[in-house]
Coordinates of C-alpha atoms and ligand atoms in Angstrom, one line a residue:
X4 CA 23.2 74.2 101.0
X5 CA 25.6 72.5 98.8
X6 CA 25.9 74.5 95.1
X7 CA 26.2 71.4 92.7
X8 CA 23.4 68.9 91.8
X9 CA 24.4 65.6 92.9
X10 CA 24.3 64.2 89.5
X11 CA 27.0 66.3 89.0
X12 CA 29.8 64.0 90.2
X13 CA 28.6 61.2 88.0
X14 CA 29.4 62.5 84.8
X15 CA 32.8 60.9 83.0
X16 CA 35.0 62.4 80.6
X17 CA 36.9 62.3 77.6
X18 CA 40.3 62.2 78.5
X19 CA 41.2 62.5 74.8
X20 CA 40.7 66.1 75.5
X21 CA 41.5 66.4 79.3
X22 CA 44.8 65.2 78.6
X23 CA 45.3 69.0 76.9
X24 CA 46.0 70.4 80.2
X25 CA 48.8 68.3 81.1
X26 CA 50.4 69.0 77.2
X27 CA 50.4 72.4 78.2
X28 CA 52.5 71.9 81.5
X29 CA 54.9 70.0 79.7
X30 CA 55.5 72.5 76.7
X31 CA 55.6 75.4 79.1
X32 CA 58.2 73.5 81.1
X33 CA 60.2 73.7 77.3
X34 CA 59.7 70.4 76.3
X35 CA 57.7 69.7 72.4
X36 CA 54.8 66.4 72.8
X37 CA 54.2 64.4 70.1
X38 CA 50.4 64.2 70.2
X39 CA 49.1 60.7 69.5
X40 CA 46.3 61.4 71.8
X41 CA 43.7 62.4 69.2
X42 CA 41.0 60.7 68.1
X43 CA 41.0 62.6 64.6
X44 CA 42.3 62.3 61.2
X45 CA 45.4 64.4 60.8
X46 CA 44.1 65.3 56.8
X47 CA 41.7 68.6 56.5
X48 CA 37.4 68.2 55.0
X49 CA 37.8 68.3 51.3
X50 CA 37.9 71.4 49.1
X51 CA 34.4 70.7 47.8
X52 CA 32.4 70.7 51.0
X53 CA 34.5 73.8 52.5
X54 CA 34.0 75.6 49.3
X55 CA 29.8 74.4 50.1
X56 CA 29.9 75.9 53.3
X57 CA 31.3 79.4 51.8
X58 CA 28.7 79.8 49.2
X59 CA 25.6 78.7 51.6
X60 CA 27.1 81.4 53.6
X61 CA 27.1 83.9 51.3
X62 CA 23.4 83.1 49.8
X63 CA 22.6 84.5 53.5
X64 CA 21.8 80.2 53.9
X65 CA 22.0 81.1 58.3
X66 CA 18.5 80.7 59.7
X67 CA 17.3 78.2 62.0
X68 CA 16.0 74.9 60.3
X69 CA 13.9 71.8 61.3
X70 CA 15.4 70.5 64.3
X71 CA 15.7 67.0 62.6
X72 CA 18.3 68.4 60.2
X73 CA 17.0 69.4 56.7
X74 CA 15.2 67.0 54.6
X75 CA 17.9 67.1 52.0
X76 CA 20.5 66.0 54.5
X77 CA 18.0 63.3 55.8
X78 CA 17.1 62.3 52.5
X79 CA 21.2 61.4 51.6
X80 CA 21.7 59.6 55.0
X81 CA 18.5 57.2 53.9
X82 CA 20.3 56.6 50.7
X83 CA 23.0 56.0 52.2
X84 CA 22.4 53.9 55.5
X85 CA 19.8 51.9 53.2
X86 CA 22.1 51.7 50.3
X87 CA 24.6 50.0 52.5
X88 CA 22.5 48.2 54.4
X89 CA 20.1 46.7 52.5
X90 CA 16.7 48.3 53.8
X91 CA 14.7 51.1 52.6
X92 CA 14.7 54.0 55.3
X93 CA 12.2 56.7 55.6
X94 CA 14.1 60.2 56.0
X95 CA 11.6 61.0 59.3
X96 CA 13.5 57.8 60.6
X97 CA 16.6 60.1 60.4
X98 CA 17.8 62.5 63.0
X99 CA 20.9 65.3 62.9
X100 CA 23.1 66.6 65.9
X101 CA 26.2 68.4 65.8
X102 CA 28.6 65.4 66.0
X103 CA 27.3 61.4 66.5
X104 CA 27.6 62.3 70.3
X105 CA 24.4 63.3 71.2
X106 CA 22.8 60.8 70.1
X107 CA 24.6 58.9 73.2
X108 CA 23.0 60.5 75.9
X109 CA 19.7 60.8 74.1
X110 CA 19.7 56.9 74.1
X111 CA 19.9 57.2 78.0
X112 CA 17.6 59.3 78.5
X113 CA 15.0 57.9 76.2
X114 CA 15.0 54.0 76.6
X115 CA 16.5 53.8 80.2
X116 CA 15.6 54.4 83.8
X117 CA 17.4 54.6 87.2
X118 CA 18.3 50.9 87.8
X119 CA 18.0 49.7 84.1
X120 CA 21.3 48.2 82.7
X121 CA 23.3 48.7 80.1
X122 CA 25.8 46.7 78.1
X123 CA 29.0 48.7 76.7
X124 CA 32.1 47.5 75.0
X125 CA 35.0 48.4 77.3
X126 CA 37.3 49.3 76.9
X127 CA 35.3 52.0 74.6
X128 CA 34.7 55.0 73.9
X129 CA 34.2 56.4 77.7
X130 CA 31.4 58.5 77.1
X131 CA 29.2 55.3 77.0
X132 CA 29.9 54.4 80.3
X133 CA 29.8 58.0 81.5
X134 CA 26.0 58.6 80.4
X135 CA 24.8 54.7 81.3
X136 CA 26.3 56.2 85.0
X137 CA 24.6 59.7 84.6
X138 CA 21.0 59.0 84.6
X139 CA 21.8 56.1 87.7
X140 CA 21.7 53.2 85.4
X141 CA 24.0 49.8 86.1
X142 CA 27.5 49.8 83.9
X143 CA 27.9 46.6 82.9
X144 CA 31.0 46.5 80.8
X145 CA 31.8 43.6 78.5
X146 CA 35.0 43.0 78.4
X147 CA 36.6 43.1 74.7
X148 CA 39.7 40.6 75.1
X149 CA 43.4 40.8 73.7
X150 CA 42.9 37.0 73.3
X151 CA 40.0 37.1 71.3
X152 CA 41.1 40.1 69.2
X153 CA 39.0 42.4 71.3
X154 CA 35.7 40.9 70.0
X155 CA 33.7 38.9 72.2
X156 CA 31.3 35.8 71.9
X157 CA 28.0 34.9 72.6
X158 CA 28.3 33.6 75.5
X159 CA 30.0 36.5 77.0
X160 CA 26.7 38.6 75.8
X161 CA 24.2 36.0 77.2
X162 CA 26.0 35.8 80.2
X163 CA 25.7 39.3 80.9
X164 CA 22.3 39.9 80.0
X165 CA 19.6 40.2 82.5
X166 CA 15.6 41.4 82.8
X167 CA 17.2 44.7 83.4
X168 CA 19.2 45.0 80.7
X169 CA 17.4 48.2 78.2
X170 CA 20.4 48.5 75.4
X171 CA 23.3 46.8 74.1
X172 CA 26.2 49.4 73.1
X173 CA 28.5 48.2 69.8
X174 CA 30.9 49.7 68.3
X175 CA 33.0 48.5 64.8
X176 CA 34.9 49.1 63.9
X177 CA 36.3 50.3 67.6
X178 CA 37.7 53.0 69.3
X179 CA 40.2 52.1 70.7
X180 CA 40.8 48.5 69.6
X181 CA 41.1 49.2 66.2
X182 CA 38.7 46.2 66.6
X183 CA 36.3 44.9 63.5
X184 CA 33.3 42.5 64.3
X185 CA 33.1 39.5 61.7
X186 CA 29.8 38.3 60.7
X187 CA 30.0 35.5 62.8
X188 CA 30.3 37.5 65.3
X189 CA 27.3 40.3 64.3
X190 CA 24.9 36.4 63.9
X191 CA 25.8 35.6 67.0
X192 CA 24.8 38.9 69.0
X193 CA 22.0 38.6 66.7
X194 CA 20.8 35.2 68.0
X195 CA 21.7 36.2 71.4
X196 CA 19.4 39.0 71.7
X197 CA 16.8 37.5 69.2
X198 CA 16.7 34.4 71.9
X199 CA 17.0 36.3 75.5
X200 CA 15.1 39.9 74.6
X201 CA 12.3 41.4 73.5
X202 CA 11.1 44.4 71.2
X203 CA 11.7 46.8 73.6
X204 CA 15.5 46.1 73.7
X205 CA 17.5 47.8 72.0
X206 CA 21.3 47.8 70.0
X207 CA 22.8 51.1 70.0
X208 CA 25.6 50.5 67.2
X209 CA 28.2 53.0 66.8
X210 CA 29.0 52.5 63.0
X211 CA 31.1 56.3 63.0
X212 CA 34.5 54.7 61.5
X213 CA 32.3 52.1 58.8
X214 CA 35.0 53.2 55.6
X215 CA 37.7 53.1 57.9
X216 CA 38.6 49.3 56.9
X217 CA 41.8 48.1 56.2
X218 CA 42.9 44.8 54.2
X219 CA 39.6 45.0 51.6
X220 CA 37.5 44.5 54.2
X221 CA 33.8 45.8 53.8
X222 CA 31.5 47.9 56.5
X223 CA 29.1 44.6 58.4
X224 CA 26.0 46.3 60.5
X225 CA 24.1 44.4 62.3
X226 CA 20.8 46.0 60.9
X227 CA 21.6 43.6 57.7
X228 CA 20.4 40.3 60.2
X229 CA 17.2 39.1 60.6
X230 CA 14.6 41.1 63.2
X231 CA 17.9 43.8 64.1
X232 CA 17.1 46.9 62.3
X233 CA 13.8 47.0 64.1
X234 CA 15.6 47.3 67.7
X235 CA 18.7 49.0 66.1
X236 CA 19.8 52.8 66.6
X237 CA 22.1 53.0 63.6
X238 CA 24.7 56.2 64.6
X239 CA 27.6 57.5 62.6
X240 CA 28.3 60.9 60.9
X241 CA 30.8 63.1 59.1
X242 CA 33.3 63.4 61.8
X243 CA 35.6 60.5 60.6
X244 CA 35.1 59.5 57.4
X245 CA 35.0 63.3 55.9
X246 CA 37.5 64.3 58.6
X247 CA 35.2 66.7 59.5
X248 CA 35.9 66.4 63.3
X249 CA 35.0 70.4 64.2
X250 CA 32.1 70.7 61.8
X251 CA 30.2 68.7 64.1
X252 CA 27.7 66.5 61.9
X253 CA 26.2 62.7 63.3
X254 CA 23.2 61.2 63.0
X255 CA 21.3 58.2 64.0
X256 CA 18.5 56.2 62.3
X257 CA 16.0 55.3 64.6
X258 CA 14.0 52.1 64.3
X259 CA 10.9 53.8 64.0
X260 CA 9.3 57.4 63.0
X261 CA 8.2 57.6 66.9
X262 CA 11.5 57.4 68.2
X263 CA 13.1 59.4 65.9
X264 CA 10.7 62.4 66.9
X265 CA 11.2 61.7 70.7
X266 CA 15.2 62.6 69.8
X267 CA 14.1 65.6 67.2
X268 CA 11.9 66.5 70.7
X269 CA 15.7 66.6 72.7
X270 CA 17.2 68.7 69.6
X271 CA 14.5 71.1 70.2
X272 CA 15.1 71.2 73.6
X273 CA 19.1 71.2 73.6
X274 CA 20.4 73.5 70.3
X275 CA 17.4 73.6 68.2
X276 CA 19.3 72.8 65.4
X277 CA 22.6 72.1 63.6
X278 CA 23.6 75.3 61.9
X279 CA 22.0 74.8 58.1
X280 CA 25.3 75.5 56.1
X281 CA 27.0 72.6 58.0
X282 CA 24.0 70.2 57.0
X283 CA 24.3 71.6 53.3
X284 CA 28.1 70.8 53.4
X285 CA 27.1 67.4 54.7
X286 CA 25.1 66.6 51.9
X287 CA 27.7 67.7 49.6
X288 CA 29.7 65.4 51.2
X289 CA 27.7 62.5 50.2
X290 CA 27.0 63.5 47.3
X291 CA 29.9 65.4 45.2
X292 CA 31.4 62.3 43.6
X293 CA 35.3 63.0 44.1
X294 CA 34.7 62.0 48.1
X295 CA 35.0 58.0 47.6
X296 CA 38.5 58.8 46.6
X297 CA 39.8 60.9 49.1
X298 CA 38.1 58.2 51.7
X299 CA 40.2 55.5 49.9
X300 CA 43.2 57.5 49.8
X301 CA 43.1 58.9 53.7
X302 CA 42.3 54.9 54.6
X303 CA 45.1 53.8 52.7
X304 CA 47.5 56.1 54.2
X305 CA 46.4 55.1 57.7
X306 CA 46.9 51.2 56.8
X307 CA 50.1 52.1 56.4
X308 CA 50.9 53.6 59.2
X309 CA 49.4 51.1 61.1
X310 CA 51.9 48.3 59.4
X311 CA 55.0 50.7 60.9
X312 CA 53.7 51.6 63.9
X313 CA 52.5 47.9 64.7
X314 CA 56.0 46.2 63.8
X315 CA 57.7 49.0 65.7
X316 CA 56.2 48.4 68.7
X317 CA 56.2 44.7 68.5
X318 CA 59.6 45.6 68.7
X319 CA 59.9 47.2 71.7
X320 CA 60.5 44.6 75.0
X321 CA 57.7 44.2 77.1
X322 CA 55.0 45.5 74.3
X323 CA 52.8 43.4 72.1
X324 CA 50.4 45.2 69.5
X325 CA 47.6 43.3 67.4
X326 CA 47.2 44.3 64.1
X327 CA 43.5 46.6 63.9
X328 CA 41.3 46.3 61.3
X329 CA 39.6 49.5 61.0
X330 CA 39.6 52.9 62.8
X331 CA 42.6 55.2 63.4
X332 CA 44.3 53.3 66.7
X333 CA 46.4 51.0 68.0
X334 CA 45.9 49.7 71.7
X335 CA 49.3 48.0 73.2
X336 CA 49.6 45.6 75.7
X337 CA 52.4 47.2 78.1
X338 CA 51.7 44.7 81.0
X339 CA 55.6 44.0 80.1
X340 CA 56.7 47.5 80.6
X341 CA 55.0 47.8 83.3
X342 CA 56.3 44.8 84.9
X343 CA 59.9 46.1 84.2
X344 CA 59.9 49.4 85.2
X345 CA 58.8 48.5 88.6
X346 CA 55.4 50.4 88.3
X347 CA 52.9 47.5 89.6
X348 CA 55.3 48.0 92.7
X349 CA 54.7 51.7 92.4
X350 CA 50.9 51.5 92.0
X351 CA 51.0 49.3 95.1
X352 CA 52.6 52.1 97.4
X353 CA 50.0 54.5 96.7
X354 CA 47.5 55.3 98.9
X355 CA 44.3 53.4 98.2
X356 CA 41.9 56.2 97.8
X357 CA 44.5 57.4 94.7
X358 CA 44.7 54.2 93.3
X359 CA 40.8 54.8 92.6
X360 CA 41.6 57.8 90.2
X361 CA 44.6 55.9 88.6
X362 CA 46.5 52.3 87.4
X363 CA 49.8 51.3 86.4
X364 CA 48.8 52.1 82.5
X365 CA 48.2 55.6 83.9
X366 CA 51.4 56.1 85.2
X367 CA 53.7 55.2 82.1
X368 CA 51.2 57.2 80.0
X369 CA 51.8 59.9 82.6
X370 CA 55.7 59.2 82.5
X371 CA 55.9 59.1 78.8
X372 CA 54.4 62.5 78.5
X373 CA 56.1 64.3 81.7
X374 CA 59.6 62.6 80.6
X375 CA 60.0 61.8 76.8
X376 CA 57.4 64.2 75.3
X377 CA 54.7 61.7 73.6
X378 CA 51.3 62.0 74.5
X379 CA 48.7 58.6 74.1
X380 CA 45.8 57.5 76.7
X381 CA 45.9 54.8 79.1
X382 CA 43.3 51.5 79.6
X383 CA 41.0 53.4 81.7
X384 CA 40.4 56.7 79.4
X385 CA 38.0 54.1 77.9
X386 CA 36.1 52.5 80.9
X387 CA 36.8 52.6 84.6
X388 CA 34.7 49.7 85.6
X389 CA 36.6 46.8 85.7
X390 CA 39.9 48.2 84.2
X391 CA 42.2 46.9 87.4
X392 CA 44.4 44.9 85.9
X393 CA 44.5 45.1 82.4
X394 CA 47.7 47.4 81.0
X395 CA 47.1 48.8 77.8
X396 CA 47.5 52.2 75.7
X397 CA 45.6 54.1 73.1
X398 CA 48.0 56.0 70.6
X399 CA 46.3 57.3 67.6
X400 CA 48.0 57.0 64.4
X401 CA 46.5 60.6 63.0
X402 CA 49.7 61.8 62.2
X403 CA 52.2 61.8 59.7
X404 CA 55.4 58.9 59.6
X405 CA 57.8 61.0 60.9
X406 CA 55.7 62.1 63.8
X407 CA 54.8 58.3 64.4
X408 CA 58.5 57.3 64.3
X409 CA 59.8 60.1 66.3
X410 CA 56.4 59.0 69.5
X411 CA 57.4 55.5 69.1
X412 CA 61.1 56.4 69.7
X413 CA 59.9 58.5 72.8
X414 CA 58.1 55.3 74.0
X415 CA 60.9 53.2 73.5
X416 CA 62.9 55.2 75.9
X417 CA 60.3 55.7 78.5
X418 CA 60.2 51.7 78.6
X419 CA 64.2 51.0 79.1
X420 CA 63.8 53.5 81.7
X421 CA 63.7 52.7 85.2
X422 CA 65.7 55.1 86.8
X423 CA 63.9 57.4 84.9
X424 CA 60.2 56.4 86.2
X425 CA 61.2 55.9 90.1
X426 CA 62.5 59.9 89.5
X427 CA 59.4 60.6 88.1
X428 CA 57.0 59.0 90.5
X429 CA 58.7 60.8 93.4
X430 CA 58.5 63.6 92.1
X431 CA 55.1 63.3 90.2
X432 CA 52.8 66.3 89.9
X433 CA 49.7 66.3 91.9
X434 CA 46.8 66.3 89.2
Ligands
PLP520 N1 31.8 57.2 68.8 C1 33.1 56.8 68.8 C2 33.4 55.4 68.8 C3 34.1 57.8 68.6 O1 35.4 57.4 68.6 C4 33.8 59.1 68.6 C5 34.8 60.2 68.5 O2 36.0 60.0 68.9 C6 32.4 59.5 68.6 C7 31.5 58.5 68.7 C8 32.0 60.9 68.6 O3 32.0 61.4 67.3 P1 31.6 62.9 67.0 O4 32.9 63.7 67.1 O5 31.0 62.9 65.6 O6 30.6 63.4 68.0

């Protein structure tokens, strides 16, 4: 008898939080990380929806509620989503969960079957391609490109696409690109799945950093073309925008009443609901008008940030950074470093059934972290399949300048290091 299911071994992770175990080696051995690991913003939720939490509290507001969320929470998201999208939605079209998550692996297990296939930015957010593996559907990654400012075209869509295929995963703006979809780009995924799919299809489209734009730049969702709201799960949530990371609050508009209750029917059967002074803070959120501010303000602090932290590491030899246009990351391309510090020739050496679990990007962002105390992700915390080759990192820029300048010093000196990384990957810790 063997004690786990086998589905067991096909679940991912995030290594966004995974990489907390080896932050703790490294400050018990004495040395302080600079985190630029996290995918949340560094600023707190704002006075008004704490103080909304408190008093629902207090009224004794800590019973269970409709597993949807409550109507008054649904009711805001409608406004919302329809206010910025352009279409009236029905609050029953509206489902809660504690974080925009869920609403990932409720996608799987709703629309797709053992065999089905499913289309997923990578990299991405790895939690898309850990579900599409969990319930034994195909991964079929589509590669976002450094050369095409990690977007890709039509014809990298169509090629893709087969009688198989159940959902299309987006995400813009991305994590971890930094990445922003134009509306050229939006039409032509449009016409791509108008042309080659049929009702049954559908676009998951992971909206959760929309007022995270940089440069002026608006929120585009697909739902606002022709004949995609009716195939379109619309997902974001609080976790982002109203740095509300721990609350957990998400949600997703489904593209019809129907579907929407087959997710309430997984609330019901998972957590039975999100805890009802959270969902009362959450409409506060939308509501109390002081909140567009502190958006505009948090977003304009991370613009900033991004305009050092790109330049800096432009600067570096052997890295080159594009310039995001949304979201909280930057993603490097270290193939230089890599190259220079002799660990393609390292990753070589290693036995093949290791190489599996790792990649060049993994070692430096192993190095980095063991040796100078910085902490970011490699390429394949954001999809395995298909990863070989491509040499990139994920920092976060959630923290303050001086923080920022002090990691990308740390990486500077990790990259002129080869004497430095041979030590290391003799004496690497077994993981
Ligand atoms: N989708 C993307 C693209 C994300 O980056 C994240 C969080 O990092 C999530 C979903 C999950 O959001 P939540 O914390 O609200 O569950």
């Amino acid at each position: 008898m063997v004690l786990f299911a086998k589905r067991v071994e096909l679940l991912g992770t995030e290594n966004a939080f995974k990489v907390g175990e080896d932050i703790r080696r490294v400050e018990a051995s004495g040395q302080d990380v600079i985190r630029l690991n996290l995918g949340e913003p560094d600023f707190n939720s704002a006075e008004n929806i704490n103080l909304k939490a408190k008093q629902q509290i207090d009224k004794g507001n800590s019973h269970y509620t409709d597993p949807a969320g409550i109507l008054a929470l649904r009711e805001a998201i409608a406004e919302q989503v329809g206010r910025t999208r352009g279409f009236s939605v029905n609050p029953d079209q509206v489902v809660v969960f504690p974080g925009a998550k869920p609403s990932i692996s409720y996608t799987m297990l709703t629309y797709v079957n053992p065999g089905d296939e499913v289309i997923y930015p990578s990299p991405g957010f790895p939690i898309y391609e850990s579900w599409v593996t969990y319930v034994g559907a195909k991964p079929v990654p589509l590669h976002l490109e450094e050369s095409k400012g990690f977007a890709f075209t039509a014809e990298d869509l169509d090629k893709l696409l087969t009688t198989r295929t159940r959902v299309l995963i987006i995400n813009s703006p991305s994590n971890p690109t930094g990445g922003v979809l134009s509306q050229k780009d939006l039409e032509e995924i449009a016409e791509v799945v108008r042309a080659r799919t049929d009702e049954t299809f559908r676009i998951y489209s992971d909206e959760i950093y929309e007022q995270i734009l940089f440069d002026g730049n608006v929120h585009r969702s697909i739902t606002l073309l022709p004949g995609m709201r009716e195939r379109t799960i619309l997902v974001s949530g609080h976790s982002k925008t109203y740095a509300m990371t721990g609350w957990r609050l998400g949600y997703a508009v489904l593209p019809t009443v129907e579907e929407a209750n087959s997710f309430k029917q997984l609330n019901i059967n998972i957590f039975s609901c999100v805890p009802p002074f959270i969902q009362e803070a959450g409409v506060e959120a939308f509501k109390n008008p002081a909140n567009p501010a502190i958006i505009a303000e948090m977003t304009q602090q991370f613009q900033l940030r991004r305009d050092m932290v790109v330049d800096a590491l432009n600067a570096i030899e052997g890295i080159t950074c594009a310039k995001p246009g949304g979201a909280f990351y930057v993603f490097p391309n270290i193939a230089g470093v890599c190259e220079k510090l002799g660990i393609l020739n390292a990753y070589e050496s290693i036995p093949a059934d290791k190489q599996k679990r790792s990649s060049p990007s993994t070692l430096f962002q192993l190095f980095a972290l063991y040796r100078q105390g910085v902490a970011t992700l490699d390429r394949r915390s954001f999809g395995v399949v298909g990863s070989e080759g491509r040499h990139f990192l994920r920092l976060s820029i959630a923290a303050d300048m001086d923080t920022l300048k002090e990691g990308i010093n740390r990486l500077q000196r990790a990259s002129r290091d080869p004497e430095g990384f041979a030590h290391f990957f003799s004496h690497m810790p077994e993981r």
